[in-house]
Short mmCIF file of C-alpha atoms in Angstrom, two decimals:
data_model
loop_
_atom_site.label_atom_id
_atom_site.label_comp_id
_atom_site.label_asym_id
_atom_site.label_seq_id
_atom_site.Cartn_x
_atom_site.Cartn_y
_atom_site.Cartn_z
CA MET A 1 79.45 102.35 106.73
CA LEU A 2 82.62 103.67 105.09
CA ALA A 3 80.67 104.55 101.95
CA ALA A 4 78.18 106.55 104.01
CA LEU A 5 80.97 108.54 105.68
CA HIS A 6 82.45 109.49 102.30
CA ASP A 7 78.99 110.38 101.01
CA HIS A 8 78.52 113.64 102.91
CA GLU A 9 80.06 115.82 105.57
CA PRO A 10 79.37 114.71 109.15
CA ASP A 11 76.79 116.52 111.27
CA ALA A 12 76.40 116.36 115.04
CA ALA A 13 74.09 113.34 114.84
CA THR A 14 76.57 111.43 112.68
CA LEU A 15 79.44 112.08 115.06
CA GLU A 16 77.36 111.08 118.06
CA GLY A 17 76.30 107.91 116.26
CA LEU A 18 79.90 106.99 115.51
CA ARG A 19 80.81 107.33 119.17
CA LYS A 20 77.89 105.20 120.29
CA LEU A 21 78.87 102.50 117.79
CA ASP A 22 82.48 102.61 119.02
CA PHE A 23 83.63 103.44 115.50
CA PRO A 24 86.05 102.46 114.05
CA GLN A 25 86.50 99.50 116.40
CA ASN A 26 83.07 98.19 115.36
CA LEU A 27 84.04 97.50 111.76
CA GLY A 28 83.35 93.96 110.62
CA LEU A 29 86.95 93.32 109.65
CA HIS A 30 89.48 93.71 112.46
CA LEU A 31 92.52 95.38 110.95
CA ALA A 32 95.87 93.88 111.86
CA THR A 33 98.48 95.37 109.52
CA LYS A 34 100.74 98.24 110.52
CA GLU A 35 98.86 100.54 108.16
CA GLY A 36 95.51 99.34 109.46
CA LEU A 37 96.41 99.87 113.10
CA ARG A 38 97.75 103.32 112.31
CA ALA A 39 94.51 104.18 110.53
CA LEU A 40 92.41 102.94 113.45
CA GLU A 41 94.41 105.05 115.88
CA LEU A 42 94.21 108.17 113.72
CA MET A 43 90.45 107.84 113.24
CA THR A 44 89.88 107.14 116.92
CA GLN A 45 91.91 110.14 118.01
CA ALA A 46 90.15 112.37 115.48
CA LEU A 47 86.77 111.53 117.01
CA VAL A 48 88.05 111.88 120.58
CA ALA A 49 89.44 115.33 119.79
CA LEU A 50 86.05 116.65 118.69
CA PRO A 51 83.97 118.14 121.53
CA GLN A 52 80.71 116.47 122.54
CA PRO A 53 78.52 117.88 121.16
CA PRO A 54 80.60 119.52 118.41
CA GLU A 55 80.51 123.28 118.18
CA SER A 56 79.39 125.13 115.06
CA ALA A 57 82.99 126.02 114.25
CA ASP A 58 83.97 122.33 114.27
CA LEU A 59 81.10 121.35 111.98
CA ASN A 60 81.85 124.24 109.63
CA GLU A 61 85.49 123.18 109.43
CA LEU A 62 84.47 119.61 108.61
CA ALA A 63 82.02 120.82 105.97
CA ALA A 64 84.67 123.01 104.36
CA ASP A 65 87.17 120.15 104.37
CA TYR A 66 84.61 117.80 102.83
CA ALA A 67 83.93 120.31 100.06
CA SER A 68 87.65 120.73 99.43
CA ILE A 69 88.11 116.97 99.01
CA TYR A 70 84.91 115.79 97.36
CA LEU A 71 83.26 118.76 95.68
CA ASN A 72 85.59 121.48 94.47
CA HIS A 73 88.89 119.56 94.28
CA GLY A 74 90.56 122.15 96.47
CA ILE A 75 93.31 119.75 97.54
CA GLN A 76 93.43 117.90 94.20
CA ALA A 77 92.47 114.56 95.74
CA SER A 78 89.64 113.50 93.47
CA PRO A 79 87.31 110.73 94.70
CA GLU A 80 86.83 109.67 91.06
CA GLU A 81 88.96 106.90 89.58
CA SER A 82 89.31 108.42 86.11
CA VAL A 83 91.24 111.40 87.44
CA TRP A 84 93.90 109.10 88.88
CA LEU A 85 94.20 106.63 86.01
CA ASP A 86 93.56 108.71 82.90
CA ASP A 87 96.75 109.99 81.25
CA ASP A 88 95.32 113.52 81.18
CA HIS A 89 93.69 113.22 84.64
CA LEU A 90 90.22 113.90 83.27
CA ILE A 91 86.86 112.88 84.71
CA CYS A 92 84.38 110.53 83.03
CA GLN A 93 86.97 108.55 81.09
CA ASP A 94 87.45 104.80 80.49
CA SER A 95 87.27 103.96 84.19
CA MET A 96 83.77 105.38 84.48
CA PHE A 97 82.45 103.24 81.64
CA GLN A 98 84.23 100.15 82.94
CA VAL A 99 82.69 100.57 86.39
CA ARG A 100 79.32 101.25 84.75
CA SER A 101 79.57 97.89 82.99
CA TRP A 102 80.15 96.17 86.34
CA LEU A 103 77.14 97.90 87.85
CA GLU A 104 74.89 97.05 84.92
CA LYS A 105 75.96 93.41 85.10
CA TYR A 106 74.30 93.24 88.52
CA GLY A 107 71.30 95.41 87.71
CA LEU A 108 72.66 98.57 89.34
CA GLN A 109 73.27 102.10 88.13
CA ALA A 110 74.61 105.40 89.38
CA GLU A 111 71.87 107.74 90.56
CA ASN A 112 73.08 110.67 88.46
CA TRP A 113 76.42 110.12 86.75
CA ARG A 114 76.60 113.75 85.61
CA ILE A 115 76.77 114.87 89.24
CA ARG A 116 78.61 111.85 90.65
CA PRO A 117 80.20 109.60 87.99
CA ASP A 118 79.98 105.82 88.20
CA ASP A 119 83.65 105.50 89.20
CA HIS A 120 83.21 107.69 92.30
CA LEU A 121 84.59 106.27 95.55
CA VAL A 122 81.15 106.08 97.17
CA TYR A 123 79.68 104.01 94.34
CA GLN A 124 82.64 101.67 94.31
CA LEU A 125 82.44 101.04 98.05
CA LYS A 126 78.69 100.46 97.83
CA PHE A 127 79.13 98.05 94.95
CA ILE A 128 81.72 95.99 96.80
CA ALA A 129 79.42 95.83 99.83
CA HIS A 130 76.59 94.75 97.52
CA LEU A 131 78.63 91.85 96.16
CA LEU A 132 79.81 90.76 99.60
CA THR A 133 76.33 90.62 101.09
CA ARG A 134 74.62 88.73 98.28
CA ASP A 135 76.35 85.41 97.74
CA GLU A 136 79.60 83.73 98.72
CA ASP A 137 80.09 82.86 95.05
CA LEU A 138 80.49 86.58 94.34
CA LEU A 139 83.57 86.90 96.56
CA GLN A 140 85.87 86.26 93.65
CA GLN A 141 84.02 88.85 91.57
CA ALA A 142 84.37 91.37 94.38
CA GLY A 143 88.09 90.70 94.49
CA CYS A 144 88.38 91.08 90.73
CA PHE A 145 86.53 94.40 90.81
CA MET A 146 88.77 95.68 93.59
CA ASP A 147 91.88 94.65 91.65
CA GLU A 148 90.74 96.29 88.43
CA HIS A 149 89.39 99.46 89.98
CA LEU A 150 89.39 100.63 93.60
CA LEU A 151 92.77 99.26 94.69
CA ARG A 152 94.55 100.83 91.73
CA TRP A 153 94.02 104.34 93.11
CA ILE A 154 92.63 104.34 96.67
CA GLY A 155 96.14 104.32 98.13
CA ASP A 156 97.16 107.44 96.23
CA PHE A 157 93.87 109.11 97.12
CA SER A 158 94.26 108.38 100.82
CA GLN A 159 97.83 109.65 100.94
CA ARG A 160 96.90 112.85 99.13
CA VAL A 161 94.05 113.48 101.57
CA LEU A 162 96.29 112.66 104.52
CA GLN A 163 98.90 115.16 103.38
CA ARG A 164 96.62 118.01 102.32
CA CYS A 165 93.30 117.92 104.16
CA ALA A 166 92.54 120.31 107.01
CA THR A 167 90.99 117.96 109.58
CA PRO A 168 92.16 114.78 111.36
CA TYR A 169 88.68 113.35 110.76
CA PHE A 170 89.04 113.14 106.98
CA ALA A 171 92.71 112.18 107.21
CA GLY A 172 91.71 109.26 109.40
CA LEU A 173 88.76 108.31 107.20
CA ALA A 174 90.86 108.25 104.04
CA LEU A 175 93.63 106.19 105.59
CA LEU A 176 91.15 103.84 107.25
CA THR A 177 89.29 103.22 103.99
CA ALA A 178 92.46 102.36 102.08
CA ALA A 179 93.75 100.05 104.81
CA TYR A 180 90.39 98.35 105.21
CA CYS A 181 90.10 97.67 101.48
CA GLU A 182 93.62 96.23 101.32
CA GLU A 183 93.00 93.85 104.21
CA LEU A 184 89.58 92.94 102.86
CA ARG A 185 91.19 91.99 99.55
CA ASP A 186 93.71 89.82 101.38
CA LEU A 187 90.85 88.11 103.21
CA ILE A 188 89.02 87.44 99.95
CA ALA A 189 92.19 85.90 98.51
CA GLY A 190 92.48 83.62 101.53
CA VAL A 191 88.86 82.52 101.46
CA THR A 192 88.70 81.88 97.72
CA GLY A 193 92.17 80.39 97.44
CA GLN A 194 92.90 82.76 94.57
CA PRO A 195 96.03 84.83 95.25
CA ARG A 196 96.03 88.53 94.49
CA PRO A 197 97.51 89.33 91.08
CA LEU A 198 100.59 91.51 90.88
CA PRO A 199 100.07 95.18 89.95
CA GLU A 200 101.86 94.55 86.65
CA GLU A 201 99.45 91.74 85.84
CA ILE A 202 96.46 93.95 86.57
CA GLU A 203 97.75 96.76 84.37
CA GLU A 204 98.37 94.33 81.52
CA ARG A 205 94.85 92.92 81.92
CA MET A 206 93.29 96.38 81.86
CA ASN A 207 95.34 97.48 78.86
CA GLN A 208 94.13 94.42 76.97
CA LYS A 209 90.53 95.26 77.85
CA VAL A 210 90.88 98.82 76.59
CA THR A 211 92.52 97.59 73.37
CA SER A 212 89.72 95.07 72.81
CA GLN A 213 87.07 97.74 73.34
CA VAL A 214 88.72 100.05 70.80
CA GLU A 215 89.00 97.27 68.23
CA GLU A 216 85.33 96.36 68.66
CA GLN A 217 84.10 99.90 68.05
CA PRO A 218 83.07 100.68 64.46
CA GLY A 219 85.22 103.23 62.72
CA ALA A 220 84.02 106.82 62.91
CA TYR A 221 82.92 108.52 59.69
CA VAL A 222 85.45 110.99 58.34
CA PRO A 223 84.30 113.30 55.51
CA GLY A 224 86.11 112.59 52.28
CA ILE A 225 87.11 109.08 53.29
CA GLY A 226 85.15 106.11 52.06
CA PRO A 227 85.25 103.07 49.84
CA THR A 228 86.85 103.59 46.46
CA VAL A 229 85.83 102.03 43.15
#
């Protein structure tokens, strides 16, 4: 459900559906941390504050806020991992190819990576849900993916949205998503008996992966340089 809400701006039918489902109280994982409870309250109040049915002005404001966050980077809170982790804050960098490798491992692919890169928030949330619904043996893999990718940047993303977005709806959604993912990762650690690695351990692991990938790539041809006799 969280992936769907990040996928597009809400219309009147979406908002009505959320109310009927008692969102966010209907989420499968009941949040219990201070951050989680705060996120639940913020999201709940955001939905309560919207009129039923919402007026055109409300929907237009939500659409504009969605575009500012997800489409035109108006508030500089990119939903793409590369922008947060790349030294130059560029899109379609190492993170995109790393996530693509995860997707391909399970027979999945981004619909159109040129429009929405593989490391986009929506794809990452969908992939985690895919792993969780297939097999209990994939829990550890889901946790590993979250460690190496989503949880390295979702906190910064959510705080940036919270501070800069124009609507309580998207502030609540961002905070709720980050809190939910953190508590989900804790749950996975408890179920599998594998504790969460420290951030420093994750960064070292990822640096080693990048180094290995570079070493495995054949050297590029440079004019004037070649074997000598």
